[in-house]
mmCIF file of C-alpha atoms in Angstrom:
data_model
loop_
_atom_site.group_PDB
_atom_site.id
_atom_site.type_symbol
_atom_site.label_atom_id
_atom_site.label_comp_id
_atom_site.label_asym_id
_atom_site.label_seq_id
_atom_site.Cartn_x
_atom_site.Cartn_y
_atom_site.Cartn_z
ATOM 1 C CA GLU A 91 -79.008 -51.271 -4.740
ATOM 2 C CA ASN A 92 -77.387 -54.203 -6.680
ATOM 3 C CA GLN A 93 -74.037 -52.219 -7.159
ATOM 4 C CA ARG A 94 -73.999 -51.576 -3.190
ATOM 5 C CA THR A 95 -74.513 -55.173 -2.631
ATOM 6 C CA THR A 96 -71.724 -56.146 -4.938
ATOM 7 C CA ALA A 97 -69.400 -53.530 -3.415
ATOM 8 C CA ARG A 98 -69.962 -54.808 0.034
ATOM 9 C CA ARG A 99 -69.337 -58.288 -1.133
ATOM 10 C CA ALA A 100 -66.074 -57.380 -2.785
ATOM 11 C CA GLY A 101 -65.024 -55.858 0.485
ATOM 12 C CA LEU A 102 -65.086 -52.271 -0.600
ATOM 13 C CA THR A 103 -65.641 -51.105 3.102
ATOM 14 C CA ASP A 104 -62.145 -52.577 4.235
ATOM 15 C CA ILE A 105 -60.677 -51.149 1.035
ATOM 16 C CA VAL A 106 -61.947 -47.499 1.937
ATOM 17 C CA LEU A 107 -61.073 -47.888 5.636
ATOM 18 C CA ARG A 108 -57.449 -48.887 4.477
ATOM 19 C CA GLY A 109 -57.127 -45.883 2.612
ATOM 20 C CA MET A 110 -58.082 -43.717 5.403
ATOM 21 C CA VAL A 111 -55.367 -45.334 7.431
ATOM 22 C CA LEU A 112 -52.635 -45.342 4.869
ATOM 23 C CA PHE A 113 -53.114 -41.740 3.825
ATOM 24 C CA PRO A 114 -54.016 -40.122 7.194
ATOM 25 C CA GLU A 115 -53.148 -36.611 6.297
ATOM 26 C CA SER A 116 -55.390 -36.260 2.950
ATOM 27 C CA VAL A 117 -58.673 -34.259 3.716
ATOM 28 C CA GLU A 118 -59.832 -34.955 0.221
ATOM 29 C CA LEU A 119 -59.337 -38.747 0.448
ATOM 30 C CA HIS A 120 -60.960 -38.816 3.914
ATOM 31 C CA THR A 121 -63.987 -36.653 2.717
ATOM 32 C CA ALA A 122 -64.539 -38.948 -0.216
ATOM 33 C CA ALA A 123 -64.013 -42.017 2.019
ATOM 34 C CA PHE A 124 -66.969 -40.846 4.266
ATOM 35 C CA HIS A 125 -69.039 -40.215 1.341
ATOM 36 C CA THR A 126 -68.488 -43.920 0.252
ATOM 37 C CA LEU A 127 -69.317 -45.104 3.715
ATOM 38 C CA VAL A 128 -72.597 -43.054 3.674
ATOM 39 C CA LEU A 129 -73.661 -45.060 0.652
ATOM 40 C CA LEU A 130 -72.294 -48.510 1.730
ATOM 41 C CA ALA A 131 -73.964 -48.110 5.353
ATOM 42 C CA ARG A 132 -77.430 -47.459 3.811
ATOM 43 C CA PRO A 133 -79.430 -50.500 4.875
ATOM 44 C CA LEU A 134 -80.048 -53.067 2.455
ATOM 45 C CA GLY A 135 -82.017 -55.309 4.900
ATOM 46 C CA GLY A 136 -81.221 -58.811 6.101
ATOM 47 C CA LYS A 137 -77.613 -60.236 6.262
ATOM 48 C CA GLU A 138 -76.576 -57.818 3.553
ATOM 49 C CA GLY A 139 -76.150 -55.225 6.225
ATOM 50 C CA MET A 140 -73.930 -57.596 8.130
ATOM 51 C CA LEU A 141 -71.276 -57.613 5.318
ATOM 52 C CA PHE A 142 -70.796 -53.897 6.034
ATOM 53 C CA HIS A 143 -71.050 -54.431 9.685
ATOM 54 C CA SER A 144 -68.309 -56.873 9.959
ATOM 55 C CA ALA A 145 -65.821 -54.615 8.457
ATOM 56 C CA MET A 146 -66.797 -51.841 10.742
ATOM 57 C CA VAL A 147 -66.833 -53.637 13.901
ATOM 58 C CA ASN A 148 -64.458 -56.517 13.542
ATOM 59 C CA ALA A 149 -60.636 -56.138 13.717
ATOM 60 C CA SER A 150 -59.330 -56.541 10.276
ATOM 61 C CA GLY A 151 -55.533 -57.527 9.484
ATOM 62 C CA ILE A 152 -55.409 -54.636 7.003
ATOM 63 C CA PHE A 153 -55.209 -52.023 9.852
ATOM 64 C CA ASN A 154 -51.949 -53.309 10.933
ATOM 65 C CA VAL A 155 -50.450 -51.850 7.707
ATOM 66 C CA GLY A 156 -49.591 -48.345 8.091
ATOM 67 C CA SER A 157 -50.780 -48.000 11.851
ATOM 68 C CA SER A 158 -49.187 -48.827 15.027
ATOM 69 C CA THR A 159 -52.322 -50.785 16.441
ATOM 70 C CA GLY A 160 -54.955 -52.639 14.889
ATOM 71 C CA LYS A 161 -58.182 -50.503 14.498
ATOM 72 C CA ASN A 162 -61.764 -51.223 13.687
ATOM 73 C CA GLY A 163 -63.501 -49.049 11.150
ATOM 74 C CA ILE A 164 -65.500 -46.946 13.616
ATOM 75 C CA ALA A 165 -62.148 -45.896 15.476
ATOM 76 C CA VAL A 166 -60.673 -44.904 12.017
ATOM 77 C CA MET A 167 -63.592 -42.836 11.523
ATOM 78 C CA LEU A 168 -63.689 -41.067 14.589
ATOM 79 C CA ASP A 169 -59.912 -40.587 14.703
ATOM 80 C CA SER A 170 -60.468 -38.818 11.211
ATOM 81 C CA MET A 171 -63.203 -36.564 12.429
ATOM 82 C CA ARG A 172 -60.958 -35.508 15.539
ATOM 83 C CA ARG A 173 -58.014 -34.678 13.598
ATOM 84 C CA PHE A 174 -59.836 -32.861 10.638
ATOM 85 C CA TYR A 175 -62.262 -31.020 12.984
ATOM 86 C CA ARG A 176 -61.863 -27.705 11.172
ATOM 87 C CA ASP A 177 -62.906 -28.908 7.881
ATOM 88 C CA GLU A 178 -66.727 -28.389 7.659
ATOM 89 C CA VAL A 179 -67.304 -30.448 4.468
ATOM 90 C CA LEU A 180 -65.568 -33.429 5.991
ATOM 91 C CA GLN A 181 -67.361 -32.887 9.325
ATOM 92 C CA ALA A 182 -70.914 -32.757 7.654
ATOM 93 C CA MET A 183 -70.143 -35.861 5.636
ATOM 94 C CA SER A 184 -68.736 -37.708 8.550
ATOM 95 C CA CYS A 185 -71.721 -37.037 10.612
ATOM 96 C CA TRP A 186 -73.967 -38.191 7.781
ATOM 97 C CA SER A 187 -72.011 -41.453 7.643
ATOM 98 C CA MET A 188 -72.748 -41.733 11.442
ATOM 99 C CA VAL A 189 -76.477 -41.378 10.840
ATOM 100 C CA ASN A 190 -76.361 -44.622 8.813
ATOM 101 C CA ILE A 191 -73.874 -46.570 10.727
ATOM 102 C CA ALA A 192 -75.806 -46.036 14.001
ATOM 103 C CA LEU A 193 -78.777 -48.005 12.293
ATOM 104 C CA ILE A 194 -77.191 -51.303 13.365
ATOM 105 C CA PRO A 195 -77.486 -51.601 17.380
ATOM 106 C CA SER A 196 -73.993 -53.016 17.946
ATOM 107 C CA GLN A 197 -72.307 -50.478 15.668
ATOM 108 C CA LYS A 198 -74.139 -47.651 17.439
ATOM 109 C CA SER A 199 -73.114 -48.892 20.726
ATOM 110 C CA MET A 200 -69.505 -48.960 19.638
ATOM 111 C CA LEU A 201 -69.746 -45.402 18.173
ATOM 112 C CA VAL A 202 -71.087 -44.214 21.465
ATOM 113 C CA LYS A 203 -68.493 -46.036 23.530
ATOM 114 C CA LEU A 204 -65.540 -44.780 21.316
ATOM 115 C CA GLY A 205 -66.663 -41.099 21.823
ATOM 116 C CA GLY A 206 -69.161 -40.553 18.906
ATOM 117 C CA ILE A 207 -71.384 -38.218 20.736
ATOM 118 C CA SER A 208 -68.474 -35.960 21.680
ATOM 119 C CA VAL A 209 -67.282 -35.887 18.329
ATOM 120 C CA ALA A 210 -70.659 -34.881 16.773
ATOM 121 C CA ALA A 211 -70.977 -32.146 19.645
ATOM 122 C CA ASN A 212 -67.451 -30.942 18.657
ATOM 123 C CA ALA A 213 -68.488 -30.760 14.824
ATOM 124 C CA MET A 214 -71.448 -28.631 16.034
ATOM 125 C CA MET A 215 -69.235 -26.341 18.289
ATOM 126 C CA GLN A 216 -66.599 -25.723 15.679
ATOM 127 C CA HIS A 217 -69.033 -24.792 12.887
ATOM 128 C CA PRO A 218 -71.919 -23.139 14.664
ATOM 129 C CA TYR A 219 -73.004 -21.439 11.344
ATOM 130 C CA ASN A 220 -72.661 -24.043 8.798
ATOM 131 C CA ALA A 221 -76.207 -25.365 8.239
ATOM 132 C CA GLU A 222 -75.030 -28.667 6.716
ATOM 133 C CA VAL A 223 -72.735 -29.629 9.629
ATOM 134 C CA GLN A 224 -75.552 -28.639 12.237
ATOM 135 C CA PHE A 225 -78.163 -30.689 10.370
ATOM 136 C CA ARG A 226 -76.047 -33.783 9.991
ATOM 137 C CA ALA A 227 -74.792 -33.709 13.475
ATOM 138 C CA LEU A 228 -78.472 -33.438 14.825
ATOM 139 C CA PHE A 229 -79.617 -36.250 12.701
ATOM 140 C CA ALA A 230 -76.709 -38.337 14.212
ATOM 141 C CA LEU A 231 -77.412 -37.465 17.762
ATOM 142 C CA ILE A 232 -81.157 -38.166 17.374
ATOM 143 C CA ASN A 233 -80.172 -42.016 17.588
ATOM 144 C CA LEU A 234 -76.798 -41.745 19.519
ATOM 145 C CA VAL A 235 -78.775 -40.166 22.676
ATOM 146 C CA ILE A 236 -80.822 -43.277 23.313
ATOM 147 C CA PRO A 237 -78.961 -45.877 24.935
ATOM 148 C CA SER A 238 -79.062 -49.360 23.180
ATOM 149 C CA GLU A 239 -80.541 -52.377 24.622
ATOM 150 C CA ASN A 240 -77.557 -54.272 26.060
ATOM 151 C CA LEU A 241 -76.388 -57.138 23.782
ATOM 152 C CA SER A 242 -76.390 -60.747 25.190
ATOM 153 C CA GLU A 243 -72.890 -61.338 26.499
ATOM 154 C CA ASP A 244 -72.413 -64.400 24.746
ATOM 155 C CA SER A 245 -73.432 -63.133 21.343
ATOM 156 C CA ALA A 246 -70.652 -63.136 18.431
ATOM 157 C CA GLU A 247 -71.369 -59.342 18.340
ATOM 158 C CA ALA A 248 -70.798 -58.725 22.161
ATOM 159 C CA ILE A 249 -67.532 -60.914 21.988
ATOM 160 C CA ALA A 250 -66.152 -59.011 19.029
ATOM 161 C CA MET A 251 -66.930 -55.732 20.801
ATOM 162 C CA GLN A 252 -65.340 -56.954 23.864
ATOM 163 C CA GLU A 253 -62.065 -57.919 21.787
ATOM 164 C CA GLN A 254 -62.129 -54.543 20.105
ATOM 165 C CA LEU A 255 -62.694 -52.364 22.973
ATOM 166 C CA GLY A 256 -61.173 -53.953 25.995
ATOM 167 C CA ASP A 257 -61.509 -51.811 28.975
ATOM 168 C CA VAL A 258 -63.398 -49.212 27.034
ATOM 169 C CA ASN A 259 -66.151 -51.681 26.711
ATOM 170 C CA GLN A 260 -66.832 -51.493 30.469
ATOM 171 C CA THR A 261 -67.905 -47.815 30.006
ATOM 172 C CA THR A 262 -71.882 -47.874 29.183
ATOM 173 C CA GLU A 263 -73.508 -45.895 26.830
ATOM 174 C CA GLN A 264 -75.621 -44.282 29.491
ATOM 175 C CA GLU A 265 -72.129 -43.122 31.244
ATOM 176 C CA MET A 266 -71.088 -41.764 28.043
ATOM 177 C CA LEU A 267 -74.361 -39.732 27.520
ATOM 178 C CA ASP A 268 -74.236 -38.525 31.180
ATOM 179 C CA GLU A 269 -71.069 -37.009 30.609
ATOM 180 C CA ASN A 270 -72.196 -35.093 27.434
ATOM 181 C CA VAL A 271 -75.822 -34.275 28.237
ATOM 182 C CA GLY A 272 -75.421 -30.806 29.269
ATOM 183 C CA GLN A 273 -73.239 -29.718 26.378
ATOM 184 C CA ILE A 274 -75.532 -31.550 23.812
ATOM 185 C CA ALA A 275 -78.586 -29.764 25.092
ATOM 186 C CA ASN A 276 -76.890 -26.393 24.960
ATOM 187 C CA LEU A 277 -75.498 -26.942 21.445
ATOM 188 C CA VAL A 278 -79.079 -28.225 20.319
ATOM 189 C CA VAL A 279 -80.430 -24.864 21.519
ATOM 190 C CA VAL A 280 -77.797 -22.658 19.951
ATOM 191 C CA ALA A 281 -78.409 -24.350 16.684
ATOM 192 C CA MET A 282 -82.264 -23.737 17.010
ATOM 193 C CA LYS A 283 -81.654 -20.107 17.549
ATOM 194 C CA ASN A 284 -78.962 -19.751 14.784
ATOM 195 C CA PHE A 285 -81.335 -21.422 12.307
ATOM 196 C CA CYS A 286 -84.814 -20.487 13.568
ATOM 197 C CA SER A 287 -85.928 -20.211 10.028
ATOM 198 C CA SER A 288 -84.910 -23.842 9.087
ATOM 199 C CA GLU A 289 -87.582 -26.144 9.646
ATOM 200 C CA ALA A 290 -85.348 -29.208 8.779
ATOM 201 C CA ILE A 291 -82.760 -28.187 11.533
ATOM 202 C CA LEU A 292 -85.711 -27.560 14.014
ATOM 203 C CA ASN A 293 -87.192 -30.846 13.401
ATOM 204 C CA ARG A 294 -84.032 -32.888 13.911
ATOM 205 C CA ALA A 295 -83.372 -30.509 16.888
ATOM 206 C CA CYS A 296 -86.695 -31.159 18.651
ATOM 207 C CA LEU A 297 -86.139 -35.034 18.087
ATOM 208 C CA VAL A 298 -82.953 -34.915 20.015
ATOM 209 C CA LEU A 299 -84.373 -32.828 22.876
ATOM 210 C CA HIS A 300 -87.420 -35.363 22.987
ATOM 211 C CA ASN A 301 -85.083 -38.313 23.007
ATOM 212 C CA LEU A 302 -83.040 -36.809 25.956
ATOM 213 C CA SER A 303 -86.221 -36.057 27.854
ATOM 214 C CA LEU A 304 -87.308 -39.747 27.705
ATOM 215 C CA ASN A 305 -84.764 -39.973 30.623
ATOM 216 C CA GLU A 306 -86.178 -38.287 33.539
ATOM 217 C CA ASP A 307 -82.754 -37.741 35.125
ATOM 218 C CA TYR A 308 -82.075 -35.142 32.272
ATOM 219 C CA HIS A 309 -85.078 -33.106 32.944
ATOM 220 C CA THR A 310 -83.434 -30.740 35.291
ATOM 221 C CA THR A 311 -80.497 -30.240 32.729
ATOM 222 C CA LEU A 312 -82.907 -29.437 30.100
ATOM 223 C CA LEU A 313 -84.720 -26.972 32.343
ATOM 224 C CA TRP A 314 -81.663 -24.991 33.329
ATOM 225 C CA THR A 315 -80.371 -25.123 29.726
ATOM 226 C CA PRO A 316 -80.726 -21.465 28.771
ATOM 227 C CA ASN A 317 -83.809 -20.883 26.372
ATOM 228 C CA CYS A 318 -84.378 -24.563 25.909
ATOM 229 C CA TYR A 319 -87.875 -24.441 27.415
ATOM 230 C CA GLN A 320 -88.892 -21.280 25.463
ATOM 231 C CA MET A 321 -87.417 -22.519 22.124
ATOM 232 C CA LEU A 322 -89.501 -25.538 22.312
ATOM 233 C CA GLY A 323 -92.743 -23.384 22.717
ATOM 234 C CA TRP A 324 -91.588 -21.086 19.947
ATOM 235 C CA CYS A 325 -91.314 -24.033 17.606
ATOM 236 C CA ILE A 326 -94.702 -25.383 18.319
ATOM 237 C CA GLY A 327 -96.103 -21.792 17.768
ATOM 238 C CA ASN A 328 -94.284 -21.034 14.539
ATOM 239 C CA TYR A 329 -94.247 -24.615 12.784
ATOM 240 C CA ARG A 330 -97.857 -25.742 13.217
ATOM 241 C CA HIS A 331 -97.819 -27.913 10.019
ATOM 242 C CA ASP A 332 -94.898 -29.974 10.895
ATOM 243 C CA ARG A 333 -96.445 -33.133 12.715
ATOM 244 C CA VAL A 334 -92.920 -34.612 13.911
ATOM 245 C CA LEU A 335 -91.732 -31.328 15.368
ATOM 246 C CA GLN A 336 -95.310 -30.698 16.951
ATOM 247 C CA GLN A 337 -95.175 -34.311 18.536
ATOM 248 C CA SER A 338 -91.495 -34.395 19.607
ATOM 249 C CA ALA A 339 -91.510 -30.691 21.058
ATOM 250 C CA GLY A 340 -95.032 -31.051 22.463
ATOM 251 C CA GLY A 341 -94.043 -34.377 24.179
ATOM 252 C CA THR A 342 -90.838 -32.968 25.732
ATOM 253 C CA LEU A 343 -92.636 -29.819 27.197
ATOM 254 C CA THR A 344 -95.352 -32.224 28.625
ATOM 255 C CA ARG A 345 -92.692 -34.371 30.407
ATOM 256 C CA LEU A 346 -90.828 -31.058 31.696
ATOM 257 C CA GLN A 347 -94.083 -29.731 32.940
ATOM 258 C CA THR A 348 -94.838 -32.897 34.832
ATOM 259 C CA THR A 349 -91.547 -32.741 36.525
ATOM 260 C CA LEU A 350 -92.095 -29.100 37.625
ATOM 261 C CA ALA A 351 -95.642 -29.879 38.713
ATOM 262 C CA ASN A 352 -94.319 -32.716 40.955
ATOM 263 C CA ASP A 353 -91.338 -30.507 42.404
ATOM 264 C CA GLU A 354 -92.381 -27.133 44.140
ATOM 265 C CA ASP A 355 -88.832 -26.235 44.972
ATOM 266 C CA LEU A 356 -87.653 -26.740 41.362
ATOM 267 C CA ARG A 357 -90.750 -25.038 39.918
ATOM 268 C CA LEU A 358 -90.131 -21.793 41.858
ATOM 269 C CA ARG A 359 -86.370 -21.805 40.944
ATOM 270 C CA PHE A 360 -87.356 -22.508 37.362
ATOM 271 C CA THR A 361 -89.940 -19.599 37.375
ATOM 272 C CA ALA A 362 -87.425 -17.221 38.831
ATOM 273 C CA SER A 363 -84.996 -17.964 36.243
ATOM 274 C CA ILE A 364 -87.405 -17.595 33.469
ATOM 275 C CA ARG A 365 -88.133 -14.018 34.987
ATOM 276 C CA ALA A 366 -84.713 -13.407 35.253
ATOM 277 C CA GLN A 367 -83.907 -14.369 31.602
ATOM 278 C CA GLN A 368 -86.900 -12.218 30.428
ATOM 279 C CA GLN A 369 -85.546 -9.048 32.470
ATOM 280 C CA ARG A 370 -82.155 -9.527 30.861
ATOM 281 C CA SER A 371 -83.602 -9.615 27.521
ATOM 282 C CA LEU A 372 -85.777 -6.320 28.074
ATOM 283 C CA ASP A 373 -82.532 -4.610 29.513
ATOM 284 C CA GLN A 374 -80.601 -5.677 26.525
ATOM 285 C CA ALA A 375 -83.369 -4.142 24.118
ATOM 286 C CA ARG A 376 -83.457 -0.903 26.019
ATOM 287 C CA ARG A 377 -79.884 -0.700 25.806
ATOM 288 C CA GLU A 378 -79.800 -1.196 22.102
ATOM 289 C CA ALA A 379 -82.754 1.361 21.716
ATOM 290 C CA MET A 380 -80.811 3.950 23.774
ATOM 291 C CA PHE A 381 -77.575 3.117 21.743
ATOM 292 C CA LEU A 382 -79.585 3.724 18.311
ATOM 293 C CA GLN A 383 -81.154 6.734 19.487
ATOM 294 C CA GLU A 384 -77.782 8.171 20.616
ATOM 295 C CA GLN A 385 -76.283 7.328 17.086
ATOM 296 C CA GLN A 386 -79.326 8.973 15.408
ATOM 297 C CA GLN A 387 -78.869 12.164 17.552
ATOM 298 C CA GLN A 388 -75.247 12.233 16.728
ATOM 299 C CA ARG A 389 -75.976 11.922 12.900
ATOM 300 C CA GLU A 390 -78.462 14.691 13.108
ATOM 301 C CA GLU A 391 -75.782 17.003 14.950
ATOM 302 C CA GLN A 392 -73.266 16.336 12.467
ATOM 303 C CA SER A 393 -75.790 17.015 9.681
ATOM 304 C CA MET A 394 -76.504 20.486 11.167
ATOM 305 C CA HIS A 395 -72.877 21.476 11.458
#
């Protein structure tokens, strides 16, 4: 704890970010830098966190060295994640750093406005079978999908954000989330299916869906996301001792059921779609059974000859 406080006071955050800008092609350096940011961004409480915050959000002269425009720390991070999207170790570490950085509301707001949600979604899309990437990205999204309370326009943080973001600042967090909600819901459900034996991943996934369901406008999106409703019920039935999962998945289902109860047309269409999904699953199971049966018959015929 003392070492991290000293590191922040000594300006280590700026030094790490400067290294990322000066050596833009070194994936090893960027991965190590993200790991350092994970540790530096852990909350110390009080004003100590603001030492890290000022380096991440405020413009710093060091970024004029080796870059065409002055960049804040969050822009540097997201740029790195976009360029090294194929590297799963870097993606997992960078998503982890987003978890900690998003703990400060103004940093979280800047993360979202600069495209943090879509960058986390892209990490999940590029590495669907990497447990660490999925876990860290889901963890980051838990916080990112809840819009922050608006900062007072004359606060120092709001003024710094306006200077940094310019026209981008006019985009609200809600608008950024509206753009990505369908993709996020789908990626979360895909992760739940791919890692159905990982309680840690399912726990985080249910929290993301829970936070999305707090906005009634997203209920239709969640209902029409293939297997979302069913996976929530499956998690409740299979992970009875995980209280957080039970509460988040249960709360989401309750909200979705209330929406269905209040809209007959939506309820009828949703019921029909569930039946169609079940029929497709049955048809697929039958096809697989017939294929296996044919293979077995062919093997038996070959052994007879």
